[in-house]
Short mmCIF file of C-alpha atoms in Angstrom, two decimals:
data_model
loop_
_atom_site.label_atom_id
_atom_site.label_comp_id
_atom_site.label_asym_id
_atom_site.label_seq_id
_atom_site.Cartn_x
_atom_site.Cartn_y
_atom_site.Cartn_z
CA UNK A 26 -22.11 -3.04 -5.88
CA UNK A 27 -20.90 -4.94 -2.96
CA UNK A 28 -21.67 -2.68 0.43
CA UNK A 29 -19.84 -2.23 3.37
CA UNK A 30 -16.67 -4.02 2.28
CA UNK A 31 -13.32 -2.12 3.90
CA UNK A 32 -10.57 -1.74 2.07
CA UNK A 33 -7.56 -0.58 2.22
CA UNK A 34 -4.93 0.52 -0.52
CA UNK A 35 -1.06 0.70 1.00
CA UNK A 36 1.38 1.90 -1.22
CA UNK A 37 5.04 3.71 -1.66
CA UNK A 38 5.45 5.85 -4.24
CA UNK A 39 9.20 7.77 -5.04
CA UNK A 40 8.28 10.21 -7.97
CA UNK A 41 4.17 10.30 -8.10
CA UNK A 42 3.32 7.12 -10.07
CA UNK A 43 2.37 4.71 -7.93
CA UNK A 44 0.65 7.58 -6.07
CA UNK A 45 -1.48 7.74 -9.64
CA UNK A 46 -2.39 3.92 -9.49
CA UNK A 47 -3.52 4.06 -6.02
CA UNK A 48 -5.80 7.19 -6.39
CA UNK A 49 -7.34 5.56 -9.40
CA UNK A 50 -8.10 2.12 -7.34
CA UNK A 51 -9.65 4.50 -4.51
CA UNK A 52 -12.14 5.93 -6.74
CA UNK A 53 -12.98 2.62 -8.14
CA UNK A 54 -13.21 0.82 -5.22
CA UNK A 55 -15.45 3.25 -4.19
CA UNK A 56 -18.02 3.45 -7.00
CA UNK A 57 -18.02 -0.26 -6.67
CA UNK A 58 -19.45 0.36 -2.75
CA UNK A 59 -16.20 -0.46 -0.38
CA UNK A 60 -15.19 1.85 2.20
CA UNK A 61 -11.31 2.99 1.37
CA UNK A 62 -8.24 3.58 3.35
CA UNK A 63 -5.33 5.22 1.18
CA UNK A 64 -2.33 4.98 2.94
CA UNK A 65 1.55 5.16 2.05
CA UNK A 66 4.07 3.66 3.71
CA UNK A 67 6.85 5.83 5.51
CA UNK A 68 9.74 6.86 3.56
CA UNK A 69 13.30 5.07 4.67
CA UNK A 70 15.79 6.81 2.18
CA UNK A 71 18.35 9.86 3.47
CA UNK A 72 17.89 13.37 2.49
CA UNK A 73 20.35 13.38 0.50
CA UNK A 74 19.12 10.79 -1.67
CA UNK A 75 15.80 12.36 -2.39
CA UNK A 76 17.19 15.63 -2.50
CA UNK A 77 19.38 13.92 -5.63
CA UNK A 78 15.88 13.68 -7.79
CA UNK A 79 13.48 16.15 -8.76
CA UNK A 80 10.63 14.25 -8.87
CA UNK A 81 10.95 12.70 -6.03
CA UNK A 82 11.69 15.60 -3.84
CA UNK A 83 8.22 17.47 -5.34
CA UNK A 84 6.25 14.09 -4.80
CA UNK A 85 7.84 13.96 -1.11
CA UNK A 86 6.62 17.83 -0.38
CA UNK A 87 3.53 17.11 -2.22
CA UNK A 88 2.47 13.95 0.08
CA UNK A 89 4.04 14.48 3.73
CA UNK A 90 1.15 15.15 5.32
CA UNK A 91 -0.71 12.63 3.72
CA UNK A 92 -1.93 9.72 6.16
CA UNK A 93 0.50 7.01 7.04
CA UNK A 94 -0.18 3.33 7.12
CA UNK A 95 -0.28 1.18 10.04
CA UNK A 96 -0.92 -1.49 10.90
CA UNK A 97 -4.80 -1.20 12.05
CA UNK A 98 -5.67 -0.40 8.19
CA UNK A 99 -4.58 -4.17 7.16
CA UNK A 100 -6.25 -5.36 10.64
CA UNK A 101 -9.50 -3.41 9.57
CA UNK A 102 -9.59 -4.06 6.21
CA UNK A 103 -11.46 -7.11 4.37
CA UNK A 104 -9.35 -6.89 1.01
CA UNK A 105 -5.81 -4.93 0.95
CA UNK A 106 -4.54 -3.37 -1.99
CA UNK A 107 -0.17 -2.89 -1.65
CA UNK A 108 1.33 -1.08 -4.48
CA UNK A 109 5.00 -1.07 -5.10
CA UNK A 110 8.05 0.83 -7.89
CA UNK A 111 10.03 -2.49 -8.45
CA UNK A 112 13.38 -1.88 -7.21
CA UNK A 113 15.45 -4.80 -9.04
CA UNK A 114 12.66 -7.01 -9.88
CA UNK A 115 11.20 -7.21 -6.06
CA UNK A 116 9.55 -4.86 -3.25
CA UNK A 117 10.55 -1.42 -2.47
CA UNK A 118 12.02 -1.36 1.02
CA UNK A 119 10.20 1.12 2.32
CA UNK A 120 7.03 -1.46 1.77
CA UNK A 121 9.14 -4.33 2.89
CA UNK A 122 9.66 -2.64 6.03
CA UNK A 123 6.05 -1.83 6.95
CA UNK A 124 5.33 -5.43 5.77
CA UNK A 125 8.00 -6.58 8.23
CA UNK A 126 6.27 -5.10 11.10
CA UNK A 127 3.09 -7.02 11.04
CA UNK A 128 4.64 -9.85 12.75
CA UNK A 129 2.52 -8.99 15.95
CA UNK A 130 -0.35 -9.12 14.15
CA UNK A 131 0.38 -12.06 12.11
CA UNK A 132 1.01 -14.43 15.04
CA UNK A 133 -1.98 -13.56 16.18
CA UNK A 134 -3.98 -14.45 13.07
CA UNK A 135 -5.35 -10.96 12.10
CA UNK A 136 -3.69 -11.27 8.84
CA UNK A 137 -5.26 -14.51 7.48
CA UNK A 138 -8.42 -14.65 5.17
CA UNK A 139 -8.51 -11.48 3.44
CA UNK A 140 -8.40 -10.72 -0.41
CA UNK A 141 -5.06 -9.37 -1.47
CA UNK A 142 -3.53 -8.19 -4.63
CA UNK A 143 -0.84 -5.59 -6.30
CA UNK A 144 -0.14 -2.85 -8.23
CA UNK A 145 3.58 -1.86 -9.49
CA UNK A 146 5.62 0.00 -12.15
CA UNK A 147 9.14 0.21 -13.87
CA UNK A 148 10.78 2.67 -15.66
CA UNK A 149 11.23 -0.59 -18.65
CA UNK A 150 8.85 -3.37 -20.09
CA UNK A 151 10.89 -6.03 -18.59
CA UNK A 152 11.85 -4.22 -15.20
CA UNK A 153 10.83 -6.79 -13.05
CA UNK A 154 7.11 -5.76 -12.85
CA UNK A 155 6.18 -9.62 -12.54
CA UNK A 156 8.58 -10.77 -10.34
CA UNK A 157 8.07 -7.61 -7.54
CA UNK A 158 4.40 -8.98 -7.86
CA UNK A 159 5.57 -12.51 -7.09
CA UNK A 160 7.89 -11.46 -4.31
CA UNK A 161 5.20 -9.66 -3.08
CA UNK A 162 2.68 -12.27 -3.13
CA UNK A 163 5.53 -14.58 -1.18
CA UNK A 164 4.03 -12.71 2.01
CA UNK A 165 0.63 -12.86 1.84
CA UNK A 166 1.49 -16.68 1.62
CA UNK A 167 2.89 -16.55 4.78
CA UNK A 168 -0.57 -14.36 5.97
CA UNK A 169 -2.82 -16.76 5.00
CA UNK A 170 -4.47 -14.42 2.72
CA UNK A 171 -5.68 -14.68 -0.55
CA UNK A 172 -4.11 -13.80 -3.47
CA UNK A 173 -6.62 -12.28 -5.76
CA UNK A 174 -4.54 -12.19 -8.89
CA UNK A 175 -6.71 -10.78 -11.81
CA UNK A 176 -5.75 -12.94 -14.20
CA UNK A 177 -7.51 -12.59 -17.94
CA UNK A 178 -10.83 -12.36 -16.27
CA UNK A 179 -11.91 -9.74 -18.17
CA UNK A 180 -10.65 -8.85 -22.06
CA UNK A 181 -9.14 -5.86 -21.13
CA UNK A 182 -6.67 -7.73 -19.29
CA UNK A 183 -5.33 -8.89 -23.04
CA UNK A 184 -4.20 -5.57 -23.40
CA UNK A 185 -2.62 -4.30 -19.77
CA UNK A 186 -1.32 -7.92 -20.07
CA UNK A 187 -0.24 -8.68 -16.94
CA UNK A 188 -2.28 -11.18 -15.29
CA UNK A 189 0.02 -11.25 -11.73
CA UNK A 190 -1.58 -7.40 -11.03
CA UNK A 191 -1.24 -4.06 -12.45
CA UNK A 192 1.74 -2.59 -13.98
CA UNK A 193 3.42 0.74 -15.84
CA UNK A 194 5.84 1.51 -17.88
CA UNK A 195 6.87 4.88 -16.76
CA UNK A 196 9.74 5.23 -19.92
CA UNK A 197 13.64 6.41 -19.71
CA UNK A 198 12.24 9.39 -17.99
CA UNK A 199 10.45 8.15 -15.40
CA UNK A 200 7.19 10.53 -16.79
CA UNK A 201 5.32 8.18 -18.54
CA UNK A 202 1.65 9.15 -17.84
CA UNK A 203 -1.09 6.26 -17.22
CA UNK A 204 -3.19 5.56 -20.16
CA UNK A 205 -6.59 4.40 -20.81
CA UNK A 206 -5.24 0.29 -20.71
CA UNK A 207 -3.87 1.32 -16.77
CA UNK A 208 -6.90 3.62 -16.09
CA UNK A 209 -9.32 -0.04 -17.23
CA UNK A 210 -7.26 -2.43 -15.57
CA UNK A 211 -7.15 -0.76 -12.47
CA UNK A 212 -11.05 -0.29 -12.77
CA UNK A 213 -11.27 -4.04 -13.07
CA UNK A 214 -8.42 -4.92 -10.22
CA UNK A 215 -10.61 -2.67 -7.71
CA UNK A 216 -13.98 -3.98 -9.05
CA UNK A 217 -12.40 -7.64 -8.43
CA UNK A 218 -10.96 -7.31 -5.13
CA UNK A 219 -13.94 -5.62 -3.46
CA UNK A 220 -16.27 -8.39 -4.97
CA UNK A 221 -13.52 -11.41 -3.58
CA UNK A 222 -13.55 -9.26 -0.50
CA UNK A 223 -17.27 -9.21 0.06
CA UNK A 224 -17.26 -12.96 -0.34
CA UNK A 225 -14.60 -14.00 1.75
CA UNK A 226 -16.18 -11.51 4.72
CA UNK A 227 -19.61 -13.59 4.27
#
């Protein structure tokens, strides 16, 4: 258990499954001791364009309410959790965008020298998952964080088999439920970036 360790898990989610991932890394993160900030980004796309989609539209009705990110929960946070659909093998723009606001507090060094990592899905096995990780990671660069990949640190990792983050598969239909390998390697991803988090705050 590491105490007192804020986190905070930003995310966009279009039809529910990133929205999955992230509630699974709360809960984790908190049996593991951190304090947790869920947060999505704002949504950027038309009307008409999530009126086109079922399952987005639902997941949009389901979640408007739901608490916005800003940029005070990276500020206040000692590890940062952004989750991401790859859209064409890099970052959702909706995420992009709220990343591209933290300039302010990146010049002023508020961004630097906290644990980061990333969760994302695809509707294939080879839909980019690795590469929106990568592009992701490009930015905390530029923070001066630190990437907390998770790597084959654990066995389990053998079987999610991504070592960049966490990924899906959500299938032709975009349904695709987590399994148990997501469920563990999400354990193991919050687990990991609390601990790295706890250290870096000491």
């Amino acid at each position: 258990m590491v105490a007192d360790v804020k986190l905070s898990i930003i995310y966009y989610s279009a039809t529910g499954t990133l929205h999955a991932m992230a509630r699974r890394l709360h809960e984790a993160a908190e049996k593991a001791g951190a304090e947790v900030r869920l947060r999505q980004v704002a949504e950027l796309a038309p009307p008409e364009a999530i009126a086109s989609n079922a399952a987005w539209s639902q997941h949009f009705d389901t979640t408007k309410d739901e608490p916005r990110a800003t940029a005070d929960d990276v500020v206040w946070a000692d590890a940062v959790l952004f989750g991401s659909p790859t859209r064409y093998g890099n970052v959702a723009s909706q995420l992009k965008q709220f990343l591209d606001t933290l300039g302010p507090q990146w010049a002023q060094g508020l961004l630097a020298n906290k644990a980061y990592a990333g969760f994302t899905a695809s509707n294939t096995e080879h839909g980019g998952q690795e590469s929106t990780l990568l592009a992701l990671y490009n930015t905390i660069y530029h923070f001066g964080g630190v990437v907390v990949a998770p790597g084959y640190t654990d066995p389990l990792k053998f079987a999610d088999g991504n070592p960049y983050g966490v990924s899906h598969v959500t299938g032709g239909t975009n349904d695709a439920p987590l399994t148990d390998v997501q469920f563990a390697a999400l354990d193991h991803l919050a687990r990991r970036i609390v601990q790295i988090g706890g250290r870096l705050r000491a």
